[in-house]
Short mmCIF file of C-alpha atoms in Angstrom, two decimals:
data_model
loop_
_atom_site.label_atom_id
_atom_site.label_comp_id
_atom_site.label_asym_id
_atom_site.label_seq_id
_atom_site.Cartn_x
_atom_site.Cartn_y
_atom_site.Cartn_z
CA UNK A 1 89.40 110.76 81.77
CA UNK A 2 88.53 112.39 85.06
CA UNK A 3 88.64 116.08 85.91
CA UNK A 4 91.05 116.41 88.83
CA UNK A 5 91.79 118.89 91.58
CA UNK A 6 95.23 119.48 90.08
CA UNK A 7 96.54 121.97 87.52
CA UNK A 8 96.31 120.95 83.89
CA UNK A 9 99.44 120.43 81.84
CA UNK A 10 100.33 119.54 78.25
CA UNK A 11 99.32 115.88 78.26
CA UNK A 12 100.86 113.59 75.66
CA UNK A 13 98.64 110.64 74.74
CA UNK A 14 99.46 107.96 72.16
CA UNK A 15 98.07 104.69 70.92
CA UNK A 16 100.54 101.82 71.43
CA UNK A 17 99.56 98.34 70.23
CA UNK A 18 95.88 99.17 70.50
CA UNK A 19 96.19 100.63 74.02
CA UNK A 20 95.84 104.25 75.02
CA UNK A 21 99.04 105.40 76.71
CA UNK A 22 100.27 108.54 78.45
CA UNK A 23 103.82 109.87 78.49
CA UNK A 24 105.56 109.42 81.83
CA UNK A 25 108.27 112.06 81.71
CA UNK A 26 110.13 110.54 84.67
CA UNK A 27 110.35 107.07 83.13
CA UNK A 28 110.75 108.64 79.66
CA UNK A 29 108.26 106.29 78.03
CA UNK A 30 104.58 105.85 77.32
CA UNK A 31 102.68 103.77 79.88
CA UNK A 32 99.14 102.40 79.90
CA UNK A 33 96.62 105.11 80.68
CA UNK A 34 94.67 103.96 83.73
CA UNK A 35 92.77 106.19 86.17
CA UNK A 36 95.62 105.82 88.69
CA UNK A 37 98.21 106.69 86.04
CA UNK A 38 96.15 109.76 85.11
CA UNK A 39 96.42 110.91 88.74
CA UNK A 40 100.15 110.06 88.94
CA UNK A 41 101.05 112.07 85.85
CA UNK A 42 99.03 115.10 86.93
CA UNK A 43 100.47 114.94 90.45
CA UNK A 44 104.08 114.66 89.25
CA UNK A 45 103.57 117.67 86.97
CA UNK A 46 101.98 119.56 89.88
CA UNK A 47 105.08 118.85 92.00
CA UNK A 48 107.58 119.78 89.30
CA UNK A 49 105.76 122.68 87.62
CA UNK A 50 104.08 124.30 90.64
CA UNK A 51 105.95 123.18 93.77
CA UNK A 52 109.53 123.32 92.48
CA UNK A 53 110.39 119.62 92.85
CA UNK A 54 113.36 118.67 90.64
CA UNK A 55 112.32 115.91 88.20
CA UNK A 56 115.77 114.37 88.57
CA UNK A 57 115.01 113.61 92.25
CA UNK A 58 111.63 111.95 91.56
CA UNK A 59 111.06 108.34 90.53
CA UNK A 60 107.90 106.44 89.57
CA UNK A 61 107.12 102.78 90.19
CA UNK A 62 109.96 102.08 92.63
CA UNK A 63 110.20 98.43 93.64
CA UNK A 64 110.98 97.48 97.23
CA UNK A 65 111.77 93.97 98.43
CA UNK A 66 111.18 92.38 101.80
CA UNK A 67 112.40 88.81 101.61
CA UNK A 68 110.39 87.23 98.80
CA UNK A 69 107.73 89.92 98.91
CA UNK A 70 107.81 92.74 96.37
CA UNK A 71 106.22 96.10 97.03
CA UNK A 72 105.89 99.01 94.61
CA UNK A 73 105.88 102.68 95.60
CA UNK A 74 103.98 104.86 93.15
CA UNK A 75 106.48 107.74 93.44
CA UNK A 76 109.42 108.62 95.64
CA UNK A 77 111.21 111.93 96.12
CA UNK A 78 114.90 111.65 96.96
CA UNK A 79 117.23 114.25 98.38
CA UNK A 80 120.54 115.15 96.73
CA UNK A 81 122.27 112.37 98.68
CA UNK A 82 119.84 109.83 97.10
CA UNK A 83 117.99 109.26 100.40
CA UNK A 84 114.20 108.92 100.10
CA UNK A 85 112.38 111.82 101.78
CA UNK A 86 108.80 111.48 100.48
CA UNK A 87 106.60 108.60 99.40
CA UNK A 88 103.55 109.26 97.23
CA UNK A 89 100.67 106.81 96.78
CA UNK A 90 98.04 107.41 94.12
CA UNK A 91 94.57 106.01 93.74
CA UNK A 92 91.98 106.42 91.03
CA UNK A 93 89.59 109.35 91.54
CA UNK A 94 86.82 106.86 92.34
CA UNK A 95 88.82 105.37 95.25
CA UNK A 96 88.34 106.94 98.68
CA UNK A 97 91.44 107.75 100.73
CA UNK A 98 90.74 105.40 103.62
CA UNK A 99 92.76 103.92 106.47
CA UNK A 100 93.62 101.03 104.13
CA UNK A 101 95.44 103.48 101.80
CA UNK A 102 97.42 104.86 104.75
CA UNK A 103 98.23 101.33 105.92
CA UNK A 104 99.68 100.66 102.47
CA UNK A 105 101.94 103.71 102.43
CA UNK A 106 102.94 103.08 106.06
CA UNK A 107 104.17 99.61 105.07
CA UNK A 108 106.48 101.24 102.52
CA UNK A 109 107.65 103.71 105.11
CA UNK A 110 108.74 100.96 107.49
CA UNK A 111 111.39 100.22 104.88
CA UNK A 112 112.22 103.75 103.73
CA UNK A 113 111.78 105.87 106.88
CA UNK A 114 110.91 109.09 104.99
CA UNK A 115 109.94 112.52 106.32
CA UNK A 116 106.71 112.91 104.31
CA UNK A 117 103.87 110.64 103.23
CA UNK A 118 101.44 111.80 100.53
CA UNK A 119 98.29 110.12 99.24
CA UNK A 120 96.15 111.47 96.42
CA UNK A 121 93.24 110.34 94.32
CA UNK A 122 93.51 113.45 92.19
CA UNK A 123 90.58 115.05 93.98
CA UNK A 124 91.86 114.97 97.55
CA UNK A 125 95.52 115.20 98.59
CA UNK A 126 96.74 114.37 102.08
CA UNK A 127 100.26 114.99 103.32
CA UNK A 128 101.74 113.89 106.64
CA UNK A 129 105.04 114.95 108.14
CA UNK A 130 106.67 112.29 110.25
CA UNK A 131 108.22 113.10 113.63
CA UNK A 132 110.33 110.09 114.53
CA UNK A 133 111.82 111.67 117.63
CA UNK A 134 108.38 112.01 119.26
CA UNK A 135 106.82 108.99 117.50
CA UNK A 136 104.07 111.11 115.98
CA UNK A 137 103.02 112.62 112.68
CA UNK A 138 101.10 115.70 111.69
CA UNK A 139 98.80 116.41 108.76
CA UNK A 140 99.82 119.41 106.70
CA UNK A 141 97.34 121.82 105.14
CA UNK A 142 99.07 121.61 101.76
CA UNK A 143 101.77 119.77 99.88
CA UNK A 144 104.96 121.64 100.82
CA UNK A 145 107.06 123.51 98.31
CA UNK A 146 110.32 121.73 97.55
CA UNK A 147 112.27 124.61 99.16
CA UNK A 148 110.38 123.99 102.45
CA UNK A 149 111.45 120.35 102.79
#
């Protein structure tokens, strides 16, 4: 797989029915190892192991519904009251973080109204803090520590 701009961790890989899979500790099961999943697993471990995010407040592959349309958030961080506070969108390392990627995560945020939006392709990580009172947002230099949220 790809070398990422994220800390390494003890990766658990297995072969399931002829497919290479990686352990998703949040979903507690092995999932197909794709380039996007490689980024997701590294990013989640970065948040939990290096930024202090509680694994119990993170969820992967969260489905949202708008009428008949189904959307899927890559990861969501909730607060202790089970309110979403951060949406994370992952792309493969070969995918540029373009306006299209931000349009995608913004569509999720119309439904969830979170404080932070994060996009990562494993090489580049971009975090925005929403300011709903002033109808603006600001780009942060780094992914905040959990204690700073």
